[in-house]
PDB file of C-alpha atoms in Angstrom:
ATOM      1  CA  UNK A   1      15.142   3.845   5.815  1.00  0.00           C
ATOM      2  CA  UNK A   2      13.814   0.947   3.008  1.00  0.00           C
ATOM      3  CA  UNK A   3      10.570   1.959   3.960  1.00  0.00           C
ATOM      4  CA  UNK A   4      11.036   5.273   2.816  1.00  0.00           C
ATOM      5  CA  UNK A   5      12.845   4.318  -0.507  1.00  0.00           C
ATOM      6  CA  UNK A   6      10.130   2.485  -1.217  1.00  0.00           C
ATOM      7  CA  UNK A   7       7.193   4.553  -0.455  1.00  0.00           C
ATOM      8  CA  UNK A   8       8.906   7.058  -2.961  1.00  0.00           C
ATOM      9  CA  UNK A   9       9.684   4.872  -5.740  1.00  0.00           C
ATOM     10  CA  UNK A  10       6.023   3.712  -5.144  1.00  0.00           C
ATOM     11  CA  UNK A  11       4.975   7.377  -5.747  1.00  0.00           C
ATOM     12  CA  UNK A  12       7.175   7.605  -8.393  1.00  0.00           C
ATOM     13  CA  UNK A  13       5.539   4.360 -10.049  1.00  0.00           C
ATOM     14  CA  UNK A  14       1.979   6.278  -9.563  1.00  0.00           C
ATOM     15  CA  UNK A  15       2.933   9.562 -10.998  1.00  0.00           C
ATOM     16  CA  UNK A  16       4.388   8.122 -14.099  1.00  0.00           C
ATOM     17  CA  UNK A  17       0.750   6.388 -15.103  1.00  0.00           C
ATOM     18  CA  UNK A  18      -1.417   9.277 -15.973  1.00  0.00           C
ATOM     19  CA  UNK A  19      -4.512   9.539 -13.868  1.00  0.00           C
ATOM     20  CA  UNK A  20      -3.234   7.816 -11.317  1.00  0.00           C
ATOM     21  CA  UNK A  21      -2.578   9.187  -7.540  1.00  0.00           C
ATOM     22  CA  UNK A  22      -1.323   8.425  -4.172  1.00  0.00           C
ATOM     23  CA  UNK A  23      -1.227   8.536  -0.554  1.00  0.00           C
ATOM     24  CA  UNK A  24       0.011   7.752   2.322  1.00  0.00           C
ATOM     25  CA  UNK A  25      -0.844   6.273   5.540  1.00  0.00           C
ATOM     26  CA  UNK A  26      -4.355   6.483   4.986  1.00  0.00           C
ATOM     27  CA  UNK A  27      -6.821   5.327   7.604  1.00  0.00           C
ATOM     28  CA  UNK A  28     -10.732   4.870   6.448  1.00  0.00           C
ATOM     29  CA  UNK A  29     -12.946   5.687   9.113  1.00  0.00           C
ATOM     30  CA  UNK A  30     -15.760   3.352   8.938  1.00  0.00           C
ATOM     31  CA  UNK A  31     -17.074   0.939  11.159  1.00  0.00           C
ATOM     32  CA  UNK A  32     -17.758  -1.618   8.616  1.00  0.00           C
ATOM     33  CA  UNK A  33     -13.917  -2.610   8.578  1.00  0.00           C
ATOM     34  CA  UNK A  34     -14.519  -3.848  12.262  1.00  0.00           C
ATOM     35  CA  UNK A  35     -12.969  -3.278  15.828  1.00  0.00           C
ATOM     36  CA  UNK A  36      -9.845  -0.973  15.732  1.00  0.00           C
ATOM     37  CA  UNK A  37      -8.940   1.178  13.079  1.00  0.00           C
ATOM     38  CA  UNK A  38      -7.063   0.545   9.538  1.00  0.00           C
ATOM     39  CA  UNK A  39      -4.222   1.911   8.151  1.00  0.00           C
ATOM     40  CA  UNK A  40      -3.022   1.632   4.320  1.00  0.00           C
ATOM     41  CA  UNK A  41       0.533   2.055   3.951  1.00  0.00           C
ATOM     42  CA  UNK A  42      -0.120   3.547   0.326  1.00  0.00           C
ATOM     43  CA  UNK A  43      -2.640   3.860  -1.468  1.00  0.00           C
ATOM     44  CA  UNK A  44      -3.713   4.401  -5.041  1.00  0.00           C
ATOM     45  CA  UNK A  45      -6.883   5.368  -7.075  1.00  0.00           C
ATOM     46  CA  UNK A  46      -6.962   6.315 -10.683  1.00  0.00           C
ATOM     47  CA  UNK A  47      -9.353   7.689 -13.048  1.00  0.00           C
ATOM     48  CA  UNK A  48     -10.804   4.284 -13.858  1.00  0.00           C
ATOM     49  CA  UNK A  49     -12.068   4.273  -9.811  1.00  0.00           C
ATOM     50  CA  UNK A  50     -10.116   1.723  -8.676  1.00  0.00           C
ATOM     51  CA  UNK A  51      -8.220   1.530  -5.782  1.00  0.00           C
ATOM     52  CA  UNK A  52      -4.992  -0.094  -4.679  1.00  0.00           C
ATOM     53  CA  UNK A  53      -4.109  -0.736  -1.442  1.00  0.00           C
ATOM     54  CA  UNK A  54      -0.133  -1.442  -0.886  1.00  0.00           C
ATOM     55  CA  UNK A  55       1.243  -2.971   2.826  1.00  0.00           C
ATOM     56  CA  UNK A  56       5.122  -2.700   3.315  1.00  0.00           C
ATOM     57  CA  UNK A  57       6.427  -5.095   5.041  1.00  0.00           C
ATOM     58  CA  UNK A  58      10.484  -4.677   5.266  1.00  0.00           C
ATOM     59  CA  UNK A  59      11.568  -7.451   7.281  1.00  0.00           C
ATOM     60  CA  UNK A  60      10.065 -10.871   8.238  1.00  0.00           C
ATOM     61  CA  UNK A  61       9.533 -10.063  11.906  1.00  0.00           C
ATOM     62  CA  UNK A  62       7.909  -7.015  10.385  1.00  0.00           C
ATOM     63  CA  UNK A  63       5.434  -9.419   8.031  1.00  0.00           C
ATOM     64  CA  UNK A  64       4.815 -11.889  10.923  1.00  0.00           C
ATOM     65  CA  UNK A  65       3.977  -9.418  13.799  1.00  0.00           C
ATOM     66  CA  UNK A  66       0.583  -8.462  14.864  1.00  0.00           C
ATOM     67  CA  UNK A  67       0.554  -4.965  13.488  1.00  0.00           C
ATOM     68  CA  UNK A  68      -2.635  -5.231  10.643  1.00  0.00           C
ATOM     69  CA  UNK A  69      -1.795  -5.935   7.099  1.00  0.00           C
ATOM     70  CA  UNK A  70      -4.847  -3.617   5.990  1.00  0.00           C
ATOM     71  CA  UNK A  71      -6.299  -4.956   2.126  1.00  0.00           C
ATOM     72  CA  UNK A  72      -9.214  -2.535   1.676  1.00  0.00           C
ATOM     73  CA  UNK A  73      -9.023  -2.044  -2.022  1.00  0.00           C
ATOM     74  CA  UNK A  74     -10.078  -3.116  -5.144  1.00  0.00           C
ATOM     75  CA  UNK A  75      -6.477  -4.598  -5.866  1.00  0.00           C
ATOM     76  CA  UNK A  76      -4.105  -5.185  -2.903  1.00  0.00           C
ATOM     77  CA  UNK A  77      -0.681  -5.887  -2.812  1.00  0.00           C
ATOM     78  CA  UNK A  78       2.251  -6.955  -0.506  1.00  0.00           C
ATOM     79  CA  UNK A  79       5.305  -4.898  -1.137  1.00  0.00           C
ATOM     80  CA  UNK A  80       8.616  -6.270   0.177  1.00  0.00           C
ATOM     81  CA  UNK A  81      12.266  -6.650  -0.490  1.00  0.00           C
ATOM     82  CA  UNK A  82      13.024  -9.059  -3.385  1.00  0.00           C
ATOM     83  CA  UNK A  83      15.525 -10.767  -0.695  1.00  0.00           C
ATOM     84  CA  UNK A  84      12.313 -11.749   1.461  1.00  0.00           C
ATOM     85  CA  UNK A  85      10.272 -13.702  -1.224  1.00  0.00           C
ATOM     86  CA  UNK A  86      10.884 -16.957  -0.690  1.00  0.00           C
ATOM     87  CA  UNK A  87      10.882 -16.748   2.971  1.00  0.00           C
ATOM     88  CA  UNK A  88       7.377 -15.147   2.621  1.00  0.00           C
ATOM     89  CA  UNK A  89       5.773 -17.617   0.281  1.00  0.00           C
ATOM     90  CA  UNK A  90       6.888 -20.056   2.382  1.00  0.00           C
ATOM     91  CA  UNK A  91       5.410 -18.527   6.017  1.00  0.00           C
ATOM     92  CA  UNK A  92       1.667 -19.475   4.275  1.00  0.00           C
ATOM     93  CA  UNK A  93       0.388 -16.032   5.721  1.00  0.00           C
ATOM     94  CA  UNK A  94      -0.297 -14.791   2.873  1.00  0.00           C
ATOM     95  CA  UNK A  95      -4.345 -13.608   2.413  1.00  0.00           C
ATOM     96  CA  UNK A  96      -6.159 -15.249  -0.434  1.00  0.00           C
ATOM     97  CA  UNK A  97      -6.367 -13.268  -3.498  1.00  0.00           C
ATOM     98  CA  UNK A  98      -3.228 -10.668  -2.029  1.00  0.00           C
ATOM     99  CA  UNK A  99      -0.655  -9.897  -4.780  1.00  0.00           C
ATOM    100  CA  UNK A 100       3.246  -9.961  -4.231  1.00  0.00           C
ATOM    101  CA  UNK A 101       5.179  -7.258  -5.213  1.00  0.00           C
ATOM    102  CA  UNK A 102       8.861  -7.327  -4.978  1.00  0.00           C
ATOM    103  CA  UNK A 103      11.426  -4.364  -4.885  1.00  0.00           C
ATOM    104  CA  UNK A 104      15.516  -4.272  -5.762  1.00  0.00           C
ATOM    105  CA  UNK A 105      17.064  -2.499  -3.844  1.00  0.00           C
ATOM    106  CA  UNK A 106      19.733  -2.051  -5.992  1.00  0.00           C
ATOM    107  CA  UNK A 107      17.833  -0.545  -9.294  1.00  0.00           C
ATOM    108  CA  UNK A 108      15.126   0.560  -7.337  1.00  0.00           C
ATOM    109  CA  UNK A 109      12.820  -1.342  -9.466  1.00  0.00           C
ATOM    110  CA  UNK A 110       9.178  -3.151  -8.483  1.00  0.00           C
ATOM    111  CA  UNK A 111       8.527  -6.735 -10.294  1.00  0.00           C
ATOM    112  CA  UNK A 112       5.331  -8.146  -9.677  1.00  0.00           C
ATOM    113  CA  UNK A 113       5.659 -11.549  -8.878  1.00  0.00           C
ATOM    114  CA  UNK A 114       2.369 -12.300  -8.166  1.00  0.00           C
ATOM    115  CA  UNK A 115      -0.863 -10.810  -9.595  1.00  0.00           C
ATOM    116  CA  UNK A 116      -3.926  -9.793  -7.252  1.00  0.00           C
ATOM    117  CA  UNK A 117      -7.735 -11.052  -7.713  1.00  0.00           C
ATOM    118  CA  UNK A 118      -9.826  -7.885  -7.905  1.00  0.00           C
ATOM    119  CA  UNK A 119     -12.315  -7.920  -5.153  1.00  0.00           C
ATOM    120  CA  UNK A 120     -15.694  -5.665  -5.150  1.00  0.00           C
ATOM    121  CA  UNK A 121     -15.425  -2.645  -2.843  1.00  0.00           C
ATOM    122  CA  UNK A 122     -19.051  -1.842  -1.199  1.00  0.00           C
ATOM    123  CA  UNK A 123     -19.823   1.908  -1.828  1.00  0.00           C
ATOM    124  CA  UNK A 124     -19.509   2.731   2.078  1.00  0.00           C
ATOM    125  CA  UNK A 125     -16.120   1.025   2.378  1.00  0.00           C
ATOM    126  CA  UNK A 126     -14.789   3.336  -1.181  1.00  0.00           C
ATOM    127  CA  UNK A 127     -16.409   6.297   0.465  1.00  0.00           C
ATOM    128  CA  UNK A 128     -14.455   5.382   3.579  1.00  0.00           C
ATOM    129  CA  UNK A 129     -10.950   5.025   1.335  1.00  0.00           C
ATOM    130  CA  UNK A 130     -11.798   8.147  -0.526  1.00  0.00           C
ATOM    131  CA  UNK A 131     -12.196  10.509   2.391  1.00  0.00           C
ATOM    132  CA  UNK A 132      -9.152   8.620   3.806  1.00  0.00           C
ATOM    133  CA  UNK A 133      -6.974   9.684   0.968  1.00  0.00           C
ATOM    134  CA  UNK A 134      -8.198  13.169   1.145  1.00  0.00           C
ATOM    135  CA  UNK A 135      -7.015  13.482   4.650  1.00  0.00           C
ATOM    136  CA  UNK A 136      -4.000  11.920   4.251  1.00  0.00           C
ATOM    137  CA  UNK A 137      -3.207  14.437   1.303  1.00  0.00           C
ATOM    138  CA  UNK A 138      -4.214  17.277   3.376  1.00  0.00           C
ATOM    139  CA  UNK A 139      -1.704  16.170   5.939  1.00  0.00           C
ATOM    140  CA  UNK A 140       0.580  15.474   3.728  1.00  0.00           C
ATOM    141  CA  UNK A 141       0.296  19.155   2.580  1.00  0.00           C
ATOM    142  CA  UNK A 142       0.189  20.862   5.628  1.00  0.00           C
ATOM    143  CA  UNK A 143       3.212  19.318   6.716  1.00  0.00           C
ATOM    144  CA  UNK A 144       5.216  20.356   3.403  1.00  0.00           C
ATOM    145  CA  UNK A 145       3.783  23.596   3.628  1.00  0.00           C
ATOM    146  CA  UNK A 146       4.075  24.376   7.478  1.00  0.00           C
ATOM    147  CA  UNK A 147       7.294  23.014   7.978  1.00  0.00           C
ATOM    148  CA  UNK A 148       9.276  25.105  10.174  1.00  0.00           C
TER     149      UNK A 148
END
């Protein structure tokens, strides 16, 4: 359930900065990234071209588990609870140049505690994010619109 709570506030936060959208569970299909697949739990791009890559991690099983913290973008951030923080910074998992974002539960508000490097995003790998965000947003769609 805080997963969902904060995927929408974090699509809240995008559609409040103008020329900036989001998506969902987007997966990049390119062979570049290496063996298995990738999966963004949000992502962003705006009309600047950059893209942010969010992972939500809820719990610190969650953060420690082998599931794939995917940082494709030109930003990337790790979004947790604000009540995780110090137990994350002190795990020393974190990726180099991976920004911490926290989120209160209780005003449903994001602080960033810690900014990301920008990295350079090869034009295959944006092409890759792109067409991932396009067919997360047509999924996204069909399932609004086709809902039974």
């Amino acid at each position: 359930e805080l997963t969902k709570v904060m995927k929408k506030e974090l699509l809240k936060r995008s559609k409040r900065t103008k020329g900036c959208y989001g998506a969902f569970e987007v997966t990049p299909m390119n062979t570049a990234y290496g063996a298995g697949y990738e999966r963004c739990d949000y992502v962003e791009f705006n009309t600047k071209s950059e893209i942010t890559c969010y992972e939500i991690k809820i719990s610190l099983d969650d953060f420690k588990s082998e599931n794939k913290q995917t940082y494709l973008g030109d930003k990337n951030y790790l979004v947790i609870p604000d009540t995780m923080l110090m137990d994350v910074l002190n795990t020393h998992l974190l990726h180099a140049g991976i920004g911490i974002i926290t989120f209160d539960e209780s005003n449903s508000i994001f602080n960033i505690v810690k900014k990301c490097s920008k990295k350079t995003v090869g034009i295959s790998e944006r092409v890759a994010l792109l067409e991932g965000i396009a067919r997360a947003g047509c999924r996204d769609m069909r399932k609004l619109m086709l809902k039974d």
